[in-house]
Short mmCIF file of C-alpha atoms in Angstrom, two decimals:
data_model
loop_
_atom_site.label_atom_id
_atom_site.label_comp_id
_atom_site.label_asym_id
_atom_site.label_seq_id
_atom_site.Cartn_x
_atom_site.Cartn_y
_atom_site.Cartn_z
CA UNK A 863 16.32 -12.98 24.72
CA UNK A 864 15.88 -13.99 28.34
CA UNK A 865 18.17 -12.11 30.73
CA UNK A 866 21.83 -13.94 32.02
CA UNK A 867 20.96 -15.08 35.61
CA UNK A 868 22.48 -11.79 37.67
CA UNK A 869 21.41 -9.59 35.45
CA UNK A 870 19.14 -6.38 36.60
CA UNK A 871 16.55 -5.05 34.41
CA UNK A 872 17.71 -1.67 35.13
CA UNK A 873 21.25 -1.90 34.10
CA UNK A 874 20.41 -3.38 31.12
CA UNK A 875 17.81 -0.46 30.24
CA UNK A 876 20.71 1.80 31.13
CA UNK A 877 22.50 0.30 28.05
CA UNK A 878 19.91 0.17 25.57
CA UNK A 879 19.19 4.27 26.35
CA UNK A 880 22.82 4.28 26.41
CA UNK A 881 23.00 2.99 23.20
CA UNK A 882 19.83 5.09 21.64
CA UNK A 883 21.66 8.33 22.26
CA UNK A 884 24.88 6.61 20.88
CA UNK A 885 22.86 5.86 17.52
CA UNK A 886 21.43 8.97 17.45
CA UNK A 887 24.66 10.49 17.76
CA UNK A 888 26.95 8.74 15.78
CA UNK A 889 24.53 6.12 13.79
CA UNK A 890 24.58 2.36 13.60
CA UNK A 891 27.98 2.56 11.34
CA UNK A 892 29.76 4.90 13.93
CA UNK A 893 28.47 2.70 16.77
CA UNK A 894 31.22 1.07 18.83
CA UNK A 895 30.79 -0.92 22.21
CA UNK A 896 33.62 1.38 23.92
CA UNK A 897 31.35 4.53 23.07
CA UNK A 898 28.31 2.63 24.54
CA UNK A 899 30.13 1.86 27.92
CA UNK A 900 31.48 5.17 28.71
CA UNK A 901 27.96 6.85 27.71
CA UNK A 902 26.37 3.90 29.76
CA UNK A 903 28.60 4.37 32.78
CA UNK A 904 29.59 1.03 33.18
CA UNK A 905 32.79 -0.90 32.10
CA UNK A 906 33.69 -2.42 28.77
CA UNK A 907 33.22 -5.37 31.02
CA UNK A 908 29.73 -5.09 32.50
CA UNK A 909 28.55 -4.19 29.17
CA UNK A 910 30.33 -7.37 27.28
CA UNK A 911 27.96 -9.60 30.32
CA UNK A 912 24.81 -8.25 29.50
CA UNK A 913 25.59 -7.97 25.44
CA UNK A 914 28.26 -10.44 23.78
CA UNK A 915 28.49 -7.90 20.45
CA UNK A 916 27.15 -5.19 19.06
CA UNK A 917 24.78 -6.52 16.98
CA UNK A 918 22.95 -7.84 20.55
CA UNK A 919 23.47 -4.16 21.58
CA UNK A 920 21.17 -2.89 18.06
CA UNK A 921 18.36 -5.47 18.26
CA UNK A 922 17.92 -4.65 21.91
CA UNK A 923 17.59 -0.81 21.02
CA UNK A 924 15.39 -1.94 18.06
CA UNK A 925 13.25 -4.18 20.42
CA UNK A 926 12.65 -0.78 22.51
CA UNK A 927 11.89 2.29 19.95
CA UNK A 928 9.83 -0.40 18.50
CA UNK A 929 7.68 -0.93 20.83
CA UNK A 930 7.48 2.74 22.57
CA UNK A 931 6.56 3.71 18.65
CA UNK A 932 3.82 0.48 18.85
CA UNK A 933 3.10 1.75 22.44
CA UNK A 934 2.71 5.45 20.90
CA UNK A 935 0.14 4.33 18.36
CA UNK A 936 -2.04 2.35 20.19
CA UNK A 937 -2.53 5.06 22.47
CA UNK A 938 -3.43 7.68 19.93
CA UNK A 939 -6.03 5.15 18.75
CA UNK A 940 -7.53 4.88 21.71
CA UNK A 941 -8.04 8.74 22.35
CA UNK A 942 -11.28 9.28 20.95
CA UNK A 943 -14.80 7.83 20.12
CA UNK A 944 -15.16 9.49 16.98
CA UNK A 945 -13.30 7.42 14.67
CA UNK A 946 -12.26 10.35 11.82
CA UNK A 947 -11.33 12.44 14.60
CA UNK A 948 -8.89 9.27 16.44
CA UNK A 949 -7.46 8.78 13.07
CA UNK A 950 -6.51 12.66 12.28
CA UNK A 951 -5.13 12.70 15.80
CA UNK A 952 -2.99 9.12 15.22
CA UNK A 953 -1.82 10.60 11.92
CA UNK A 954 -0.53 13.98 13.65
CA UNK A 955 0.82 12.62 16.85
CA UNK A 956 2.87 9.95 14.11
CA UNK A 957 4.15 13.04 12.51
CA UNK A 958 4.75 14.69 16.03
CA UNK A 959 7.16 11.83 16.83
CA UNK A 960 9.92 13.71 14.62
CA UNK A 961 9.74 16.54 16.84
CA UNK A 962 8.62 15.50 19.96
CA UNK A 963 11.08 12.43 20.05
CA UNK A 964 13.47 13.21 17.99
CA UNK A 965 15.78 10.67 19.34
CA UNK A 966 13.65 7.53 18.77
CA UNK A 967 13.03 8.31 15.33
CA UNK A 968 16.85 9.02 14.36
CA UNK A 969 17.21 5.57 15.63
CA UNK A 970 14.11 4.16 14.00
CA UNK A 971 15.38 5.63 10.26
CA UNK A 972 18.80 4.10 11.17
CA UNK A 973 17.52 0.23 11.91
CA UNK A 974 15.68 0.26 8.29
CA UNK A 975 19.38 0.49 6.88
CA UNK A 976 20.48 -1.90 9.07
CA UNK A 977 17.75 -4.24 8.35
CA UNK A 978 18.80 -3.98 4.68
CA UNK A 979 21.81 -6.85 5.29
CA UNK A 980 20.07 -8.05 8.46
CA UNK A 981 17.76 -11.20 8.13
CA UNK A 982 16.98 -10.93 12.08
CA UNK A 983 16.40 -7.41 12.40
CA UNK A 984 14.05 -6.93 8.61
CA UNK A 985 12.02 -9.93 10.21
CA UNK A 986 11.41 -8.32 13.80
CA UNK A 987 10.46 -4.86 11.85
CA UNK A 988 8.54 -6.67 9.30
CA UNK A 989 6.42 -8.13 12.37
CA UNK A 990 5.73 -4.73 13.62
CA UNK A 991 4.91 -3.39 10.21
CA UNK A 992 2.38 -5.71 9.81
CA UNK A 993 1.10 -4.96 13.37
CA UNK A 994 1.04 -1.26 12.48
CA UNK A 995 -0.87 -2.05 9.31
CA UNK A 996 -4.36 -4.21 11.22
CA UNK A 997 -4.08 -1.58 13.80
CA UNK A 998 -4.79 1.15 11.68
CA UNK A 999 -6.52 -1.13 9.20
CA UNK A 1000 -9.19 -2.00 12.58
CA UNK A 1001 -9.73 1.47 12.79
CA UNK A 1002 -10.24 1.75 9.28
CA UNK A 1003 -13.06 -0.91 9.28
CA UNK A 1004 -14.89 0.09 12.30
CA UNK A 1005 -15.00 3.95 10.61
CA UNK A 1006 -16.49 1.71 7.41
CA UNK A 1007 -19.17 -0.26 9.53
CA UNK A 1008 -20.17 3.22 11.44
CA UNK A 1009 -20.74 4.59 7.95
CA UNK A 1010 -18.28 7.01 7.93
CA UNK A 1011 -16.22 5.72 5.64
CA UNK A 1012 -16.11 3.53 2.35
CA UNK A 1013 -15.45 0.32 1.66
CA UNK A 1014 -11.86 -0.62 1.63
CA UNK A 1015 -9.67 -3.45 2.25
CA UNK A 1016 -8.08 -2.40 5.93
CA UNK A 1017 -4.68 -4.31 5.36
CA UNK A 1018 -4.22 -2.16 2.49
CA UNK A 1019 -5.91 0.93 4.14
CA UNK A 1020 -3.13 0.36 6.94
CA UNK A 1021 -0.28 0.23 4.52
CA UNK A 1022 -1.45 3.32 2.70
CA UNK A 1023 -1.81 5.46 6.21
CA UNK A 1024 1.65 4.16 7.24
CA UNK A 1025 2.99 4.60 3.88
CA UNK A 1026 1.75 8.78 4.38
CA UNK A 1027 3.39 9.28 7.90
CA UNK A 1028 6.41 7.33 7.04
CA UNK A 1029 7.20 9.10 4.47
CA UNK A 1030 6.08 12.78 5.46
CA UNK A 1031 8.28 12.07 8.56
CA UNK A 1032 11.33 11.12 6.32
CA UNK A 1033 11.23 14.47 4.32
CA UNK A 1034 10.29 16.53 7.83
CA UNK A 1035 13.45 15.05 9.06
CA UNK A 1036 15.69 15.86 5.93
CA UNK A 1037 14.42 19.25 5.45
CA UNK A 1038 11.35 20.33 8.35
CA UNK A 1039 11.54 23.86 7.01
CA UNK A 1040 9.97 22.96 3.55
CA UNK A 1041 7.52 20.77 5.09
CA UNK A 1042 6.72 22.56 8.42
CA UNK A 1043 4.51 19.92 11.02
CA UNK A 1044 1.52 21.61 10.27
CA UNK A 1045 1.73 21.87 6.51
CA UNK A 1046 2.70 17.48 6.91
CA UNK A 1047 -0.08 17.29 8.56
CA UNK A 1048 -2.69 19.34 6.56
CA UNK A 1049 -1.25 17.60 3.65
CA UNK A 1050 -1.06 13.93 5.23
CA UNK A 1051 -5.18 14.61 6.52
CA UNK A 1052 -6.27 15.67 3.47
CA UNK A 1053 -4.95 12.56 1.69
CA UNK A 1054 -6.46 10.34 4.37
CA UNK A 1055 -9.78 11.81 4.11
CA UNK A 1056 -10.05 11.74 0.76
CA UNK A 1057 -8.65 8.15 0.28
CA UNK A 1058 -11.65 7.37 2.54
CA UNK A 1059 -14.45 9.12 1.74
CA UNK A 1060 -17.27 7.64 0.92
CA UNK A 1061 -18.07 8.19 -3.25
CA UNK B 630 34.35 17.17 -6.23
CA UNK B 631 36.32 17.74 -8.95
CA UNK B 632 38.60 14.80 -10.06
CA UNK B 633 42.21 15.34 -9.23
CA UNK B 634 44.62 15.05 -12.20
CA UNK B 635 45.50 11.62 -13.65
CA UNK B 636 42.02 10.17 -12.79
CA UNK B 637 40.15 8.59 -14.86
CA UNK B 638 36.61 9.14 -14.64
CA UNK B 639 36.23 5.28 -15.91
CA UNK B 640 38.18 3.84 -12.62
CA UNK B 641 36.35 6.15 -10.33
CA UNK B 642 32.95 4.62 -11.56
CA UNK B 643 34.25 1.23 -11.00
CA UNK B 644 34.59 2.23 -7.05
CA UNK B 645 31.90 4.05 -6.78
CA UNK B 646 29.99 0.49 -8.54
CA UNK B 647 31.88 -1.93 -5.60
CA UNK B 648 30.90 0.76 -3.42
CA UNK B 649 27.49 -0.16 -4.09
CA UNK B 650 27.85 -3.27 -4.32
CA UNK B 651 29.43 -3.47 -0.38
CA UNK B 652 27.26 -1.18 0.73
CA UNK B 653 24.24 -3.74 -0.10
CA UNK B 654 25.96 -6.17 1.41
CA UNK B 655 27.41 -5.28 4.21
CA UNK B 656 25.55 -2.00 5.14
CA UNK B 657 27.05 1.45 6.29
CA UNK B 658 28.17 -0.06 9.55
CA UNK B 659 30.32 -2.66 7.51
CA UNK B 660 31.61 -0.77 4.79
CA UNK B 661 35.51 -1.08 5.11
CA UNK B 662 38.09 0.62 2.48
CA UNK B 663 39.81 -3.01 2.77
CA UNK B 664 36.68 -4.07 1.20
CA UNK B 665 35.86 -1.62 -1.47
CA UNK B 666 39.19 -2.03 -3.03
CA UNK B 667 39.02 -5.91 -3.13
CA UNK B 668 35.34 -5.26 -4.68
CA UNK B 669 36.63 -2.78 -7.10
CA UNK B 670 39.66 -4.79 -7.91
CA UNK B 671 41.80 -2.23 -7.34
CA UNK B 672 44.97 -1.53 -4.55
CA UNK B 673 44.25 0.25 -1.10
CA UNK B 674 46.39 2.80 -2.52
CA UNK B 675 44.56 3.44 -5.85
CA UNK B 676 41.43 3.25 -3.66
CA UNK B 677 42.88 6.17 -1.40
CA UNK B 678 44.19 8.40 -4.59
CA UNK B 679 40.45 8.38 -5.45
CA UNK B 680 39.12 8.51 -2.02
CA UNK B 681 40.68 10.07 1.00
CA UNK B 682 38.38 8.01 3.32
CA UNK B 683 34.81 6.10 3.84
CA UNK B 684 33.25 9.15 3.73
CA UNK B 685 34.08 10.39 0.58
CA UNK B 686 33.67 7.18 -0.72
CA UNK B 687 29.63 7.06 0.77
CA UNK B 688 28.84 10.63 -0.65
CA UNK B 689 30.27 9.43 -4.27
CA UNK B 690 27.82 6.75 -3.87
CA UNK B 691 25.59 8.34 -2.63
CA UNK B 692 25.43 10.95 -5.49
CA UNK B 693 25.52 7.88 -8.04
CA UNK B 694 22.08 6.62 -6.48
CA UNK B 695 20.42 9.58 -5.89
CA UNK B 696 21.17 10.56 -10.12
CA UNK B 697 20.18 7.31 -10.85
CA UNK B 698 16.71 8.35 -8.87
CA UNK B 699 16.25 10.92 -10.55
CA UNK B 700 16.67 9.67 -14.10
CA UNK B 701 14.42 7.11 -13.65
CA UNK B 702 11.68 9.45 -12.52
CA UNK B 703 11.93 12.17 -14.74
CA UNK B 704 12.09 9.68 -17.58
CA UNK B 705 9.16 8.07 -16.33
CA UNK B 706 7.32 11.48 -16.34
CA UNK B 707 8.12 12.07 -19.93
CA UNK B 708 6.36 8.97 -20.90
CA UNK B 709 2.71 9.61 -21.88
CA UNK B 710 0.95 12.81 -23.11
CA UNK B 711 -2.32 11.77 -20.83
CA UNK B 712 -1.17 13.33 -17.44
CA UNK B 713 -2.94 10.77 -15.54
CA UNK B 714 -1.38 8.22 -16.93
CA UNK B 715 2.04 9.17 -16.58
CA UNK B 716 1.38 9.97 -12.65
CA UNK B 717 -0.11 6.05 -12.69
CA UNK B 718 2.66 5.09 -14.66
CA UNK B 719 5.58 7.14 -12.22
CA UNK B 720 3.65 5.24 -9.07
CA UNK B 721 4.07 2.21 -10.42
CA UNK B 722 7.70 2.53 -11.83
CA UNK B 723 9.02 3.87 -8.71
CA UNK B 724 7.47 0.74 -6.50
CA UNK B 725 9.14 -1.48 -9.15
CA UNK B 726 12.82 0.41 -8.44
CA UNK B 727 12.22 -2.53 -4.99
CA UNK B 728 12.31 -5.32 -7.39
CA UNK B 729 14.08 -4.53 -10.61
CA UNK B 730 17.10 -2.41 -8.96
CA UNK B 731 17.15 -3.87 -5.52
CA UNK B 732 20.83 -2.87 -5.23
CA UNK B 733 20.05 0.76 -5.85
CA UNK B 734 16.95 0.89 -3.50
CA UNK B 735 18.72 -0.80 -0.41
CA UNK B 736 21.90 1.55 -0.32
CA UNK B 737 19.56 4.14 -1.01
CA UNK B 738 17.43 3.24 2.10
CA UNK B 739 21.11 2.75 4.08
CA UNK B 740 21.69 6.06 3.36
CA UNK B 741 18.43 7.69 5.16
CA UNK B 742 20.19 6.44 8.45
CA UNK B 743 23.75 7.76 7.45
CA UNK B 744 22.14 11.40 6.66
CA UNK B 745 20.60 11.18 9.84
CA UNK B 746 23.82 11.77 11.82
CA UNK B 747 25.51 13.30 8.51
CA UNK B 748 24.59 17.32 8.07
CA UNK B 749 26.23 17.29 4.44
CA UNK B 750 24.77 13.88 3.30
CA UNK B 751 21.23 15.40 4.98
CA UNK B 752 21.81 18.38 2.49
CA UNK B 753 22.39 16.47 -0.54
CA UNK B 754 19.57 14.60 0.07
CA UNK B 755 16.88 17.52 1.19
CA UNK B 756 18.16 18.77 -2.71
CA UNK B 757 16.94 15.83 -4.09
CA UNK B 758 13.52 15.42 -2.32
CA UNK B 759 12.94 19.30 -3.24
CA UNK B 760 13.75 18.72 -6.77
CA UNK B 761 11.82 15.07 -6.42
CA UNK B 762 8.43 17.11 -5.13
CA UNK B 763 8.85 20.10 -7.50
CA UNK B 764 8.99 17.47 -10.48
CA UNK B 765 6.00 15.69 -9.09
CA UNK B 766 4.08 18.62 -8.74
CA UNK B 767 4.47 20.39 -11.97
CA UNK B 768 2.65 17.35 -13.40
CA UNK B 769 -0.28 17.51 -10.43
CA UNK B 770 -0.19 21.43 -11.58
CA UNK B 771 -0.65 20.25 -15.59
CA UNK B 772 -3.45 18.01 -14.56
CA UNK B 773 -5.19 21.11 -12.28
CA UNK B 774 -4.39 23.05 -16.07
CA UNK B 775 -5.95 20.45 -18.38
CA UNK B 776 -8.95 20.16 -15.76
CA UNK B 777 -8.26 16.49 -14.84
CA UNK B 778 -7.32 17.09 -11.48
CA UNK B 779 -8.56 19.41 -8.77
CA UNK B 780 -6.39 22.52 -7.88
CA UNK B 781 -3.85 21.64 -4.97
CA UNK B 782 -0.71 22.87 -3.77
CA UNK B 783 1.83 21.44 -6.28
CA UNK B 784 4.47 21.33 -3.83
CA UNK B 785 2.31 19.49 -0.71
CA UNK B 786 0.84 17.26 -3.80
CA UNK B 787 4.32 16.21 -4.78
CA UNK B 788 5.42 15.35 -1.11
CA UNK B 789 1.97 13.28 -0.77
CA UNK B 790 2.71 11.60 -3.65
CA UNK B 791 6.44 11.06 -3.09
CA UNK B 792 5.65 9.51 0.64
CA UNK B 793 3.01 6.94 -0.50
CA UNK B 794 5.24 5.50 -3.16
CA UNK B 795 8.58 5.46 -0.59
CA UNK B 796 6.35 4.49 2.18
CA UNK B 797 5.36 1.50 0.26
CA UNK B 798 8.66 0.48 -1.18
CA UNK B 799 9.84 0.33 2.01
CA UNK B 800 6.95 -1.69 3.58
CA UNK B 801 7.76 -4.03 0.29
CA UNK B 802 11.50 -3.87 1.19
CA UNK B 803 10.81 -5.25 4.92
CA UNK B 804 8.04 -8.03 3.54
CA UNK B 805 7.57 -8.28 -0.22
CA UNK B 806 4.79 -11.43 0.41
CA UNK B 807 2.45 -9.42 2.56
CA UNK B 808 2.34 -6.35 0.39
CA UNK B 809 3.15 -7.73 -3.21
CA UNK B 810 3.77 -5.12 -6.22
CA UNK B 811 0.43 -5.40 -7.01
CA UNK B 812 -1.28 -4.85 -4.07
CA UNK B 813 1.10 -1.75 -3.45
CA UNK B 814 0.65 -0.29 -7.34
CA UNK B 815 -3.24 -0.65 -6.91
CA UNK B 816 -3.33 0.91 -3.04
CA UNK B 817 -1.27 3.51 -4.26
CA UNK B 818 -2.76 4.60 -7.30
CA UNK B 819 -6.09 4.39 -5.43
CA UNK B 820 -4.75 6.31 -3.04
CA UNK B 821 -3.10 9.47 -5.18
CA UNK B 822 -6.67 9.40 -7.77
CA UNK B 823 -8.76 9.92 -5.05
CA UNK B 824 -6.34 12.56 -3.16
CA UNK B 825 -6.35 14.48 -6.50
CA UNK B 826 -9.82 13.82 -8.00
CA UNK B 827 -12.25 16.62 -8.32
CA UNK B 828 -15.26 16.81 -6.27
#
């Protein structure tokens, strides 16, 4: 959504981190825009300009712990030019993000219930999904055409990584002293490397 | 909870069922006792001799689901005396929970983001995945027995195995065309052969 003329970039960033430690907090079904102002520093007011309702409010904090965790990613795929040793490092620093931003990935956990009952909000997940997917899927192929790994489809290779770090950081965040970070991400390795070994 | 005298366990049920029902529709953040009891077909003040508030009302639920969960897989694990088989055969039935109990799978995916703000919702759920990863395991630890599969940590095996088939349900949840039950069965039992196959 393009900003209302008079509104600052800032401000409205203000909200939306506002709003992040609100969801954290509280979650999406203890969420309410009074909460958001005070936490925000600004009146009910100022916050009604920049968002009309608080469904604005969510897919603008979607919109931005999406894209820091798309931002996150990329990164970690860019570390290294050995390609088993970029995807061990994307897979830990994924798992990492439970920890290390804590925060983001409350919120992130929240959205997919929201997105249950929410057309808008399963469609702009659903596009960063399948971003998530070729990006580790590229990765993927270029280990297969180096020769260091086997043949595989990398749409599905993508879904299977992400399906790993997703889950391992779901059961890390309901219980991290049964799966400690470093057993996740022995465990989470292991499965990768084996998946794509070459026979 | 115990049920207080003069309820029946029958009526009860039938909230906890609208409960559900809302819930998939209108999410956590929508769930309103105004709603339930319309659902239900019941007064507000039945609804509140059962229920003193939303809360209690979302952990009932909640329990209902998870039991449900649980069921299904254990069932599922019964099913075959080949131990390979009946891990293919879990996979698959658990990706099919998407499709074939939709209502069940969404509420239980609404209620990742209500534990995350929820300590005693968190601990009913940690419960589960332990018991979910122990089950799991003991049939990875068969197959290490009967020489099918190599020897792994039963419990790490079970979370592997237990992310991969909730990572991909809930990639299927978000887009169902771009990763279709086939695709995601097939990935995933690729994926858990391989991670258990001896060398």
């Amino acid at each position: 959504m393009a900003p209302k003329l008079g509104m600052t970039p800032l401000r409205r960033e203000q909200i939306v981190q506002a709003t992040i430690r609100c969801l954290a907090r509280d979650g999406a079904s203890g969420l309410r825009m009074k909460s958001v102002a005070r936490e925000a520093g600004v009146s009910q007011g100022i916050l009604h300009y920049y968002f009309t309702n608080k469904r604005a409010i969510l897919i603008a904090a979607l919109e931005t712990v999406m894209a820091d965790l798309n931002r996150r990613l990329e990164k970690l795929l860019e570390g290294s030019h050995d390609v088993q040793a970029r995807l061990r490092a994307t897979v830990r620093g994924y798992l990492e993000l439970v920890d290390e931003n804590r925060l983001f990935w409350i919120v992130f956990v929240e959205f997919w219930g929201e997105m249950m009952h929410d057309q808008e909000m399963s469609r702009i997940n659903a596009a960063l999904y399948e971003r998530l997917r070729r990006t580790l899927g590229a990765t993927v192929a270029l280990g297969t055409r180096e020769g260091v790994f086997r043949r595989v489809d990398p749409v599905e290779a993508g879904a299977v990584i992400l399906a790993l770090v997703d889950g391992l950081s779901l059961q890390r965040t309901f219980d991290a002293r049964a799966l400690t970070l470093e057993r996740a991400a022995r465990a989470c390795e292991d499965a990768v490397s084996r998946y794509l070994a070459k026979a």
